[in-house]
Coordinates of C-alpha atoms in Angstrom, one line a residue:
Chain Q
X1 CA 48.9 66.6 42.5
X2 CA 50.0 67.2 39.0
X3 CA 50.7 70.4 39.2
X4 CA 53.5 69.1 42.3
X5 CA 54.4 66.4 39.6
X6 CA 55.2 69.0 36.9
X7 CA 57.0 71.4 39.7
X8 CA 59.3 68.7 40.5
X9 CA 60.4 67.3 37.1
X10 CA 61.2 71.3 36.2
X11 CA 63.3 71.4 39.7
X12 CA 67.0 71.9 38.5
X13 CA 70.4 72.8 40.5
X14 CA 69.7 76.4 40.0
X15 CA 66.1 76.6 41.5
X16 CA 66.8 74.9 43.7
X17 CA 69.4 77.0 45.1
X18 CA 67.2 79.8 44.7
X19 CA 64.8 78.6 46.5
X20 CA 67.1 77.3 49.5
X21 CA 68.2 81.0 49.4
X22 CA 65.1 82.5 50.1
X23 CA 64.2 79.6 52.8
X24 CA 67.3 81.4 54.0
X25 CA 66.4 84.7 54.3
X26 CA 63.2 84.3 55.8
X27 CA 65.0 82.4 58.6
X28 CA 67.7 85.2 59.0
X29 CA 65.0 88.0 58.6
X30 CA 63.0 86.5 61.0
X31 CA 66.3 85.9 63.7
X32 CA 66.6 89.9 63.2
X33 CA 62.6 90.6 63.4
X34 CA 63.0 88.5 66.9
X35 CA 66.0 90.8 68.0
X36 CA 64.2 94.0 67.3
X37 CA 61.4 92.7 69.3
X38 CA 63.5 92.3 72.0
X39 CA 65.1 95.6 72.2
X40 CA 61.8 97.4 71.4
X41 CA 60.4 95.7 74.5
X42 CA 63.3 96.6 76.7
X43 CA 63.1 99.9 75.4
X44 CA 60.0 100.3 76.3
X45 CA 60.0 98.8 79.4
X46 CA 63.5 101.1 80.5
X47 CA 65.7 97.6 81.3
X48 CA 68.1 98.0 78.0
X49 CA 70.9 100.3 79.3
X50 CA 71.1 98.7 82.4
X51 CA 73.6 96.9 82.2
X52 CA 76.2 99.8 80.9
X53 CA 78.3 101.7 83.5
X54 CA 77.9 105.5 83.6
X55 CA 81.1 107.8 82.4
X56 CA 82.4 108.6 85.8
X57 CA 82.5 104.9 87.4
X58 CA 83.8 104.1 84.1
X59 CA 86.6 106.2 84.7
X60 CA 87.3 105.6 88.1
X61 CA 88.1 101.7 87.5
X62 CA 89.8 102.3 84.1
X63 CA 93.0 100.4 83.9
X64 CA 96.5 101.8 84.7
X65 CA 99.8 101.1 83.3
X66 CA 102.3 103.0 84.8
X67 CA 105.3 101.8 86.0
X68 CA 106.1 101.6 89.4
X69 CA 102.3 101.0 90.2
X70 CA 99.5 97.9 89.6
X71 CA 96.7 98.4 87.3
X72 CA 94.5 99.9 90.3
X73 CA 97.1 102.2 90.8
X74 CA 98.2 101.1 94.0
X75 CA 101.8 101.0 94.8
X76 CA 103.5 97.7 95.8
X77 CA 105.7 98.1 98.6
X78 CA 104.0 101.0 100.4
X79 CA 104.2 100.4 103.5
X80 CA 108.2 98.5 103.6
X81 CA 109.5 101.3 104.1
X82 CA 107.6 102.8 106.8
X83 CA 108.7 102.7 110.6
X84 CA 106.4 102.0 113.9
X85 CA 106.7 103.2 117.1
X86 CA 106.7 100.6 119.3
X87 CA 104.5 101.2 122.1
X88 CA 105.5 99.0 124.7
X89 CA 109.5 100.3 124.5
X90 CA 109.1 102.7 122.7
X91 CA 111.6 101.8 120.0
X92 CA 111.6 102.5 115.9
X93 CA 110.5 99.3 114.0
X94 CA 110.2 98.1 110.5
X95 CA 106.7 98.0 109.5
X96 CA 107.0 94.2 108.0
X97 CA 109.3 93.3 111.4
X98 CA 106.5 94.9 113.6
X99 CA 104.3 92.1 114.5
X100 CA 106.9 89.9 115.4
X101 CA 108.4 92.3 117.6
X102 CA 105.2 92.8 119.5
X103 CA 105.0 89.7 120.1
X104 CA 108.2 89.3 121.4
X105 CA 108.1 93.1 123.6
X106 CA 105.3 92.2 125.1
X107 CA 105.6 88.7 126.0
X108 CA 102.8 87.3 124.4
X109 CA 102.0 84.8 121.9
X110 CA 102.6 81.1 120.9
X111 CA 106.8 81.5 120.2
X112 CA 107.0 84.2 123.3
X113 CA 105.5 81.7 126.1
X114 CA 107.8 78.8 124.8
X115 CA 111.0 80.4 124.8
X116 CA 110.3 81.8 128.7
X117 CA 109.6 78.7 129.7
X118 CA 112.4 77.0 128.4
X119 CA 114.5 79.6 129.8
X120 CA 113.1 78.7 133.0
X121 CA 113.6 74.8 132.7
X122 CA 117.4 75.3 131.7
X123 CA 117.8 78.6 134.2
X124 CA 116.3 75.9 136.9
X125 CA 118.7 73.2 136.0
X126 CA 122.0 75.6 136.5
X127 CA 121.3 78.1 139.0
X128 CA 119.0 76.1 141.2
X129 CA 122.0 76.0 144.0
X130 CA 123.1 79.8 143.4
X131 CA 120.1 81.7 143.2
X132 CA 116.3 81.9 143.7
X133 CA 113.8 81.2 141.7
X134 CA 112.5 84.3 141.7
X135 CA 115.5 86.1 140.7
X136 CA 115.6 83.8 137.5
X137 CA 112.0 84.4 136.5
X138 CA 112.7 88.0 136.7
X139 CA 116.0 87.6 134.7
X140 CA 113.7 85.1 132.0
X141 CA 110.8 87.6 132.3
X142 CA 112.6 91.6 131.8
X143 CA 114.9 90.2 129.1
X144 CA 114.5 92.9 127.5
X145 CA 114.4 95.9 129.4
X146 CA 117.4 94.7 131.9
X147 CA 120.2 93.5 129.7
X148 CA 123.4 93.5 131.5
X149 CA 122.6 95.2 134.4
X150 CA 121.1 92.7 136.6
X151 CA 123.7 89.8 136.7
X152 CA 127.1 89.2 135.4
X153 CA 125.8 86.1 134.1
X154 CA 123.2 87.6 132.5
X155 CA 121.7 86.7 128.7
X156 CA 121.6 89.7 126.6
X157 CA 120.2 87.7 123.8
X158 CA 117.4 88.2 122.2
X159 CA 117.4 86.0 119.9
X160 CA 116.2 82.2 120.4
X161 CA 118.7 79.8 119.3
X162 CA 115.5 77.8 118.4
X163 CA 113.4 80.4 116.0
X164 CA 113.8 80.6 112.1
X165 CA 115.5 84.1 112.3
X166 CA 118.2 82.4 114.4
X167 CA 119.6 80.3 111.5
X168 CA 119.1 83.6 108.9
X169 CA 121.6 85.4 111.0
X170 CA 123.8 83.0 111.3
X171 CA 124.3 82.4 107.9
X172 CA 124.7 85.8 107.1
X173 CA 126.8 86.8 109.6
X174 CA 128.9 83.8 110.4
X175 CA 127.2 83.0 113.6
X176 CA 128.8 86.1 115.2
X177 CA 125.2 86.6 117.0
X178 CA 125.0 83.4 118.4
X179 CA 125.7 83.0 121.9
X180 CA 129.0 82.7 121.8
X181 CA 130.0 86.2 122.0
X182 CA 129.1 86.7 125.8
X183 CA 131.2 84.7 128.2
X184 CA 129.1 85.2 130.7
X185 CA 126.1 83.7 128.8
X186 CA 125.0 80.1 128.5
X187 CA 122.8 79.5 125.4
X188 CA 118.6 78.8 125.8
X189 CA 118.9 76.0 123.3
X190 CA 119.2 72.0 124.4
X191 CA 122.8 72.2 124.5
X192 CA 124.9 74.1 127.0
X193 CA 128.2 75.9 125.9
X194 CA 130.9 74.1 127.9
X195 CA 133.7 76.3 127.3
X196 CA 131.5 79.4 129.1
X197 CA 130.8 77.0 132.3
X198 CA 133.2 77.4 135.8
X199 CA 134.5 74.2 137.0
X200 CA 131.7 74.7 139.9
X201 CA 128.9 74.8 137.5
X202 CA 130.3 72.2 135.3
X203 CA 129.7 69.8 137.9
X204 CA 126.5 70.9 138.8
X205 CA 125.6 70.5 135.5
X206 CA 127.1 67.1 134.9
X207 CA 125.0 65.6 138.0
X208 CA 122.2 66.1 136.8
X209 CA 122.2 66.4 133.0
X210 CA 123.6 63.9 130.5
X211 CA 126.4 66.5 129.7
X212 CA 127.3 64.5 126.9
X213 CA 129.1 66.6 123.8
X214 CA 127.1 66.8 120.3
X215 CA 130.1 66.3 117.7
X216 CA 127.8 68.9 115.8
X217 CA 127.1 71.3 117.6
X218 CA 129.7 71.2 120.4
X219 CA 127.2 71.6 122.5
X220 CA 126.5 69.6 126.2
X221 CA 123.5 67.5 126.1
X222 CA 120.8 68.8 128.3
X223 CA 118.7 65.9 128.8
X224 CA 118.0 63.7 131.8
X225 CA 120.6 61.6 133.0
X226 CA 119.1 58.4 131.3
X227 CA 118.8 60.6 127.4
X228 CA 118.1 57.6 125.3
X229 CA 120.6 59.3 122.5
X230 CA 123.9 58.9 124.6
X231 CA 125.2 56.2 126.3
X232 CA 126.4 55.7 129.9
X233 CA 130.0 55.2 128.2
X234 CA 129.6 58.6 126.8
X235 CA 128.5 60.3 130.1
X236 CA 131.4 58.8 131.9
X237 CA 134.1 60.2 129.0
X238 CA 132.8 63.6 129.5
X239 CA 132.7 63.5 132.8
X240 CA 136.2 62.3 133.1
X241 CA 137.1 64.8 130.5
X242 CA 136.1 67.7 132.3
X243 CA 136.4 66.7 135.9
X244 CA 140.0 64.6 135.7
X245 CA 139.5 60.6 136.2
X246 CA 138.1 61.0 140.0
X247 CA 135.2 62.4 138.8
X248 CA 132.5 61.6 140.2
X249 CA 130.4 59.5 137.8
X250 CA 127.3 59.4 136.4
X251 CA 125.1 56.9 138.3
X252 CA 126.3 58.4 141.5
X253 CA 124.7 61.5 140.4
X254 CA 121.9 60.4 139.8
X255 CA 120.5 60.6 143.3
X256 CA 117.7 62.7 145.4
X257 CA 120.7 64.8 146.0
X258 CA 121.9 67.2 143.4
X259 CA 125.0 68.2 145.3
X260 CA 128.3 67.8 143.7
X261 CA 129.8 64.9 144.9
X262 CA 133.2 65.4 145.9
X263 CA 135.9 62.9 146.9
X264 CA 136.0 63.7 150.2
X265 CA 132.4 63.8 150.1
X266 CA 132.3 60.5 149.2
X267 CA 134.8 58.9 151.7
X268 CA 132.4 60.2 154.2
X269 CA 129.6 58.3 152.1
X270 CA 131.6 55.2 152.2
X271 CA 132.0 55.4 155.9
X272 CA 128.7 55.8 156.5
X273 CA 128.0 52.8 154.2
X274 CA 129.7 50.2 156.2
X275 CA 128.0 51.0 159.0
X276 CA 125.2 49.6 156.7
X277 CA 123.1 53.1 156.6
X278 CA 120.0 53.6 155.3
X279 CA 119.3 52.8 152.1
X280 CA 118.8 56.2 151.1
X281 CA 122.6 56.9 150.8
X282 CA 123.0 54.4 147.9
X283 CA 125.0 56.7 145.3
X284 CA 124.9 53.8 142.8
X285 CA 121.1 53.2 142.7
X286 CA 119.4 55.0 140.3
X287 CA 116.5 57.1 141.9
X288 CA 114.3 54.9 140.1
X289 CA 115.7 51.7 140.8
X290 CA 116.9 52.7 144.8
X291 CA 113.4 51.3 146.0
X292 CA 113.2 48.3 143.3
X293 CA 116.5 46.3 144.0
X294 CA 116.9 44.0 146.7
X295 CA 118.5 44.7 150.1
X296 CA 121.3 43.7 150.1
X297 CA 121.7 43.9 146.3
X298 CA 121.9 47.4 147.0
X299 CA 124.0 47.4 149.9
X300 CA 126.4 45.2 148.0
X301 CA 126.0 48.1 145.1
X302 CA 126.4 50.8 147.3
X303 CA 130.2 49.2 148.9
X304 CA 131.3 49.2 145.5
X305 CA 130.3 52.9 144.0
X306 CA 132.2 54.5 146.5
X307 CA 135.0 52.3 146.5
X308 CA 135.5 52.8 142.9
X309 CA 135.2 56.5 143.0
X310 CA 137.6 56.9 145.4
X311 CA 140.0 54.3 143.5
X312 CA 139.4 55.1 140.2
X313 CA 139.4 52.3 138.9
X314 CA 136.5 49.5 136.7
X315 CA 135.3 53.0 134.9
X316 CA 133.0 51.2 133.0
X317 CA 131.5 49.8 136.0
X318 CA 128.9 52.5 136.8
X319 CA 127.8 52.9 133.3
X320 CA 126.9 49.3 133.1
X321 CA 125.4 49.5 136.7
X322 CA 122.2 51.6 135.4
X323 CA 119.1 49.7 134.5
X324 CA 120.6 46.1 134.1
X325 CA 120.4 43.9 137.1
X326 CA 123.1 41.4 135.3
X327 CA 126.7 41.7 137.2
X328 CA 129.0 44.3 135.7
X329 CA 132.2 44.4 134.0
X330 CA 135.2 42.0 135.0
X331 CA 136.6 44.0 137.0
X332 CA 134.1 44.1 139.4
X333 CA 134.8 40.4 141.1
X334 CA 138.3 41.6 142.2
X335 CA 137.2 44.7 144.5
X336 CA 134.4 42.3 145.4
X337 CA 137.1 40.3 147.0
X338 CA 139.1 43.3 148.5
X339 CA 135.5 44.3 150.4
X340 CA 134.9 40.9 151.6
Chain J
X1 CA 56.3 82.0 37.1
X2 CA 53.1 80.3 38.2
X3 CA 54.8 77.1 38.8
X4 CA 57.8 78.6 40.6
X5 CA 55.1 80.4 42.4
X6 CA 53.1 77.3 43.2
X7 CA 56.1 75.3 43.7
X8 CA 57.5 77.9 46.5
X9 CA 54.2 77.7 48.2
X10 CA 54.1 74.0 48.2
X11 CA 57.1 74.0 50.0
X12 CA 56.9 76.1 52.4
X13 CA 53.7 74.3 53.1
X14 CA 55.9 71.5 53.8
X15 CA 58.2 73.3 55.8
X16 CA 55.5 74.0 58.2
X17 CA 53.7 71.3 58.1
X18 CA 56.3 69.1 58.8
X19 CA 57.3 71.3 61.5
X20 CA 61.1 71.7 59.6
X21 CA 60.4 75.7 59.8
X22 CA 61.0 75.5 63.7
X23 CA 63.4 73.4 63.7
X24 CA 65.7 75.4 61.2
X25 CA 65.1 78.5 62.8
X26 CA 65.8 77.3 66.2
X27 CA 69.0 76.0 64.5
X28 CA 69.9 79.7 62.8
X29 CA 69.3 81.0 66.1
X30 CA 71.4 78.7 67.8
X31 CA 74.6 79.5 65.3
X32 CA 74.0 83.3 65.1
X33 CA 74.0 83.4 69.3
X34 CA 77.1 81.4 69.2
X35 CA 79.1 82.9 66.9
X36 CA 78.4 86.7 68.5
X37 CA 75.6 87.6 65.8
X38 CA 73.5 88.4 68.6
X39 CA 75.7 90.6 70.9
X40 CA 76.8 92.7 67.6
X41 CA 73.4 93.1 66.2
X42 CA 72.6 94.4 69.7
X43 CA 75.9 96.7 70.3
X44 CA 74.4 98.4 66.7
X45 CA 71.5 98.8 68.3
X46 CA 71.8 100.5 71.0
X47 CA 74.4 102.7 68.7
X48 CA 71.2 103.6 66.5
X49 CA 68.7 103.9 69.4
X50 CA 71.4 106.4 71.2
X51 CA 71.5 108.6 68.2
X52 CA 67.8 108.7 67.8
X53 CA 67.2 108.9 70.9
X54 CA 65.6 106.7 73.6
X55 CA 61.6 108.2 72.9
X56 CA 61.9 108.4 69.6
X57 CA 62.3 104.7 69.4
X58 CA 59.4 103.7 72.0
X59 CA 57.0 106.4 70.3
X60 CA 57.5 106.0 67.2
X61 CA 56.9 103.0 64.7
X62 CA 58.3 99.5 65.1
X63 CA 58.8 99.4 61.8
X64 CA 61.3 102.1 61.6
X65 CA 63.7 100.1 63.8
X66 CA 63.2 96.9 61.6
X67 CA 64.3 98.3 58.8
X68 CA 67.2 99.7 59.8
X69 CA 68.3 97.2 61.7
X70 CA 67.3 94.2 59.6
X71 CA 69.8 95.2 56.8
X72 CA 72.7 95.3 59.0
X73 CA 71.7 92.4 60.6
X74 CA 71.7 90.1 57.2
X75 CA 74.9 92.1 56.2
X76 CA 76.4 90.9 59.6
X77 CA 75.9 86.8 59.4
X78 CA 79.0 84.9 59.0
X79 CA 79.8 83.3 56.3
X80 CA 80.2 80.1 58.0
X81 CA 76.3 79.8 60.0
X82 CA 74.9 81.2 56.4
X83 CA 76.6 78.0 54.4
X84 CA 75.8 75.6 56.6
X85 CA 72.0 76.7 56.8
X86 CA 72.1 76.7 53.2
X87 CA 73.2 73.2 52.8
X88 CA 70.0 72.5 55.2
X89 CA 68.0 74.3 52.8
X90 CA 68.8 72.6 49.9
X91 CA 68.0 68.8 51.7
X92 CA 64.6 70.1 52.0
X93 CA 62.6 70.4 48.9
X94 CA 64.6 67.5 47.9
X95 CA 63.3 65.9 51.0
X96 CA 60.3 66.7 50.0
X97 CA 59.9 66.2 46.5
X98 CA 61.3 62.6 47.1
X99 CA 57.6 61.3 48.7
X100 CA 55.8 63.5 46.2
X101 CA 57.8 61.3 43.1

């Protein structure tokens, strides 16, 4: 213990470094005796080049930088400017625009199915009187192939109004693609193009859609005579519009029978009426409603659509007529007097 | 020179004893791993072992591969993990010669 005693009393900033220097070294030379052993085992034991790549995969993944090319050394648009042959008609496509196009040529897929069948709904609604429905589903289903040679009436586009592409084109190109272009052709969307419409066909139309004109679009409302976004008030103005202020109106439309309903027609109607008919000739009675409303509610109803029709006058009687039970406008008690 | 002599035994004595020699190893090795010691040391090995050749090294002498990498190996620590191990260093036969007082 004296000997420690006498070591420390002689322990001075200098030795003491010295000595923490050569704890130091043995720690360091020992770190480095513990790496050698390491590499002289896998040495030895054939694991320590593993994990290097040989020369030639080396150079097979080695980075590029040219231009025009990634640094695999594949080229970026490759395959834009490549064309397909469609197989189905046999036409030159795009390779990017080739998918869609297949879906379209051949009729199948999610956007394919939907527009056919709204072609059919809308094709239903106008040509049910004039043609089958065979002929339609042909016309909806050989789009393609047939463009103007079927029908005069026929739609030569093939472009929904509906699909993203629609509005692209018609921003570029100032709507000349829309539908607009063909007289003959009505539009697939949810409104109908009145100016393309025959006066014959505008009244089809008008008995048994709402009709009703879209400030924005200048489109006809296709919807069911009750749409919950136009009023009966609106109905009636279009109606008048188009078909002069005889027109038959709205609710008397709205019956089992899509026929137009013409004034003579409806004298005949009226006639029939006082002779207390069935109830089935009620023109004012909604179809929903015909069976709801009393007797001779109805029959009291049904002696004052025609009247007015053929008179011309209370317009805003039918459109309040529709699904409200209360009495109509003011009007109403007068002609009420003139039938009594 | 006796004394120093003695006195250096002592200590490392201690260091052992007291199980400090682990622990500052463990610690070097730590640093030296983190800041790339390690991978470099190794990178100059296989540099040596590829100029010797790959049976040269298994056959022949451990030693031979100590000594030259050792060298490199003390030349390579940063300046940073060798200060910091000193300062360690320098607590300990303090440490130590505080009880012995």
């Amino acid at each position: 213990m004296k000997m420690e005693e006498m070591s420390l009393s002689g322990l001075d900033n200098s030795k003491l470094e010295a000595i923490a220097h050569e704890i130091y070294t043995d720690l360091v030379e020992d770190a480095c005796l513990g790496l050698c052993f390491e590499v002289h085992r896998a040495v030895k034991c054939g694991y320590f080049f593993l994990d290097d790549t040989d020369p030639d995969s080396m150079k097979d993944f080695e980075i590029v930088d040219q231009p025009g090319v990634d640094i695999f050394g594949q080229v970026y648009n490759q395959w834009k400017n490549k064309e397909c042959v469609c197989p189905n008609c046999s036409r030159s496509i795009a390779a990017s625009r080739f998918a869609p196009h297949l879906e379209k040529c051949l009729g199948m897929g999610r956007n394919s199915s939907r527009i056919a069948n709204r072609r059919i709904a809308s094709s239903n609604n106008m040509n049910k009187s004039e043609s089958d429905q065979e002929d339609n589903d042909d016309i909806n289903d050989n789009d393609w192939f047939y463009g103007s040679e079927k029908k005069a009436k026929k739609r030569k586009s093939d472009k929904n109004p509906n699909s993203p592409r629609r509005s692209k084109s018609l921003k570029h190109k100032n709507g000349e693609l829309s539908s607009n272009s063909d007289p003959f052709k009505y539009s697939n969307s949810t409104g109908i193009n009145y100016e393309t419409l025959g006066p014959e066909e505008l009244r089809t139309l008008l008995t048994t859609q709402c009709g009703v004109i879209s400030e924005h679009t200048k489109k006809m409302c296709t919807r069911s005579l009750r749409c919950p976004q136009h009023t009966d008030e609106q109905r009636r103005t279009v109606r008048v519009y188009f078909l002069g202020p005889s027109a038959p109106l709205p609710e008397a439309e709205g019956s089992v029978e899509n026929d137009s309903f013409d004034v003579a027609e409806s004298q005949a109607l009226m006639s029939r009426l006082q002779w207390d008919g069935s109830s089935d000739l009620s023109p004012s009675d909604s179809a929903s409603s015909k069976t709801s409303t009393n007797n001779s509610e109805s029959r009291k109803t049904k002696k004052k659509k025609p009247h007015l029709s053929l008179v011309g006058a209370a317009p805003g009687l039918s459109s309040n007529k529709k699904k409200k039970p209360k009495p109509p406008a003011p009007p109403t008690p007068s002609i009420y007097d003139d039938i009594n | 020179m006796n004394k120093d002599a003695q006195m250096r035994a002592t200590i490392n004595k201690k260091l052992i004893e007291t199980g400090e020699q682990e622990r500052l190893k463990e610690l070097l090795r730590a640093k030296l791993i983190k800041c790339g010691w390690k991978d470099q040391l190794k990178a100059h090995c296989k540099n040596v072992i590829k100029e010797k050749g790959l049976e040269h090294i298994t056959c022949s002498n451990f030693d031979d591969l100590v000594a030259e990498i050792t060298p490199k190996g003390r030349a390579l620590v940063p300046r940073l993990c060798e200060e910091g191990t000193f300062s360690k260093n320098k607590n300990f036969p303090c440490s130590v010669c505080q009880p012995l007082r």
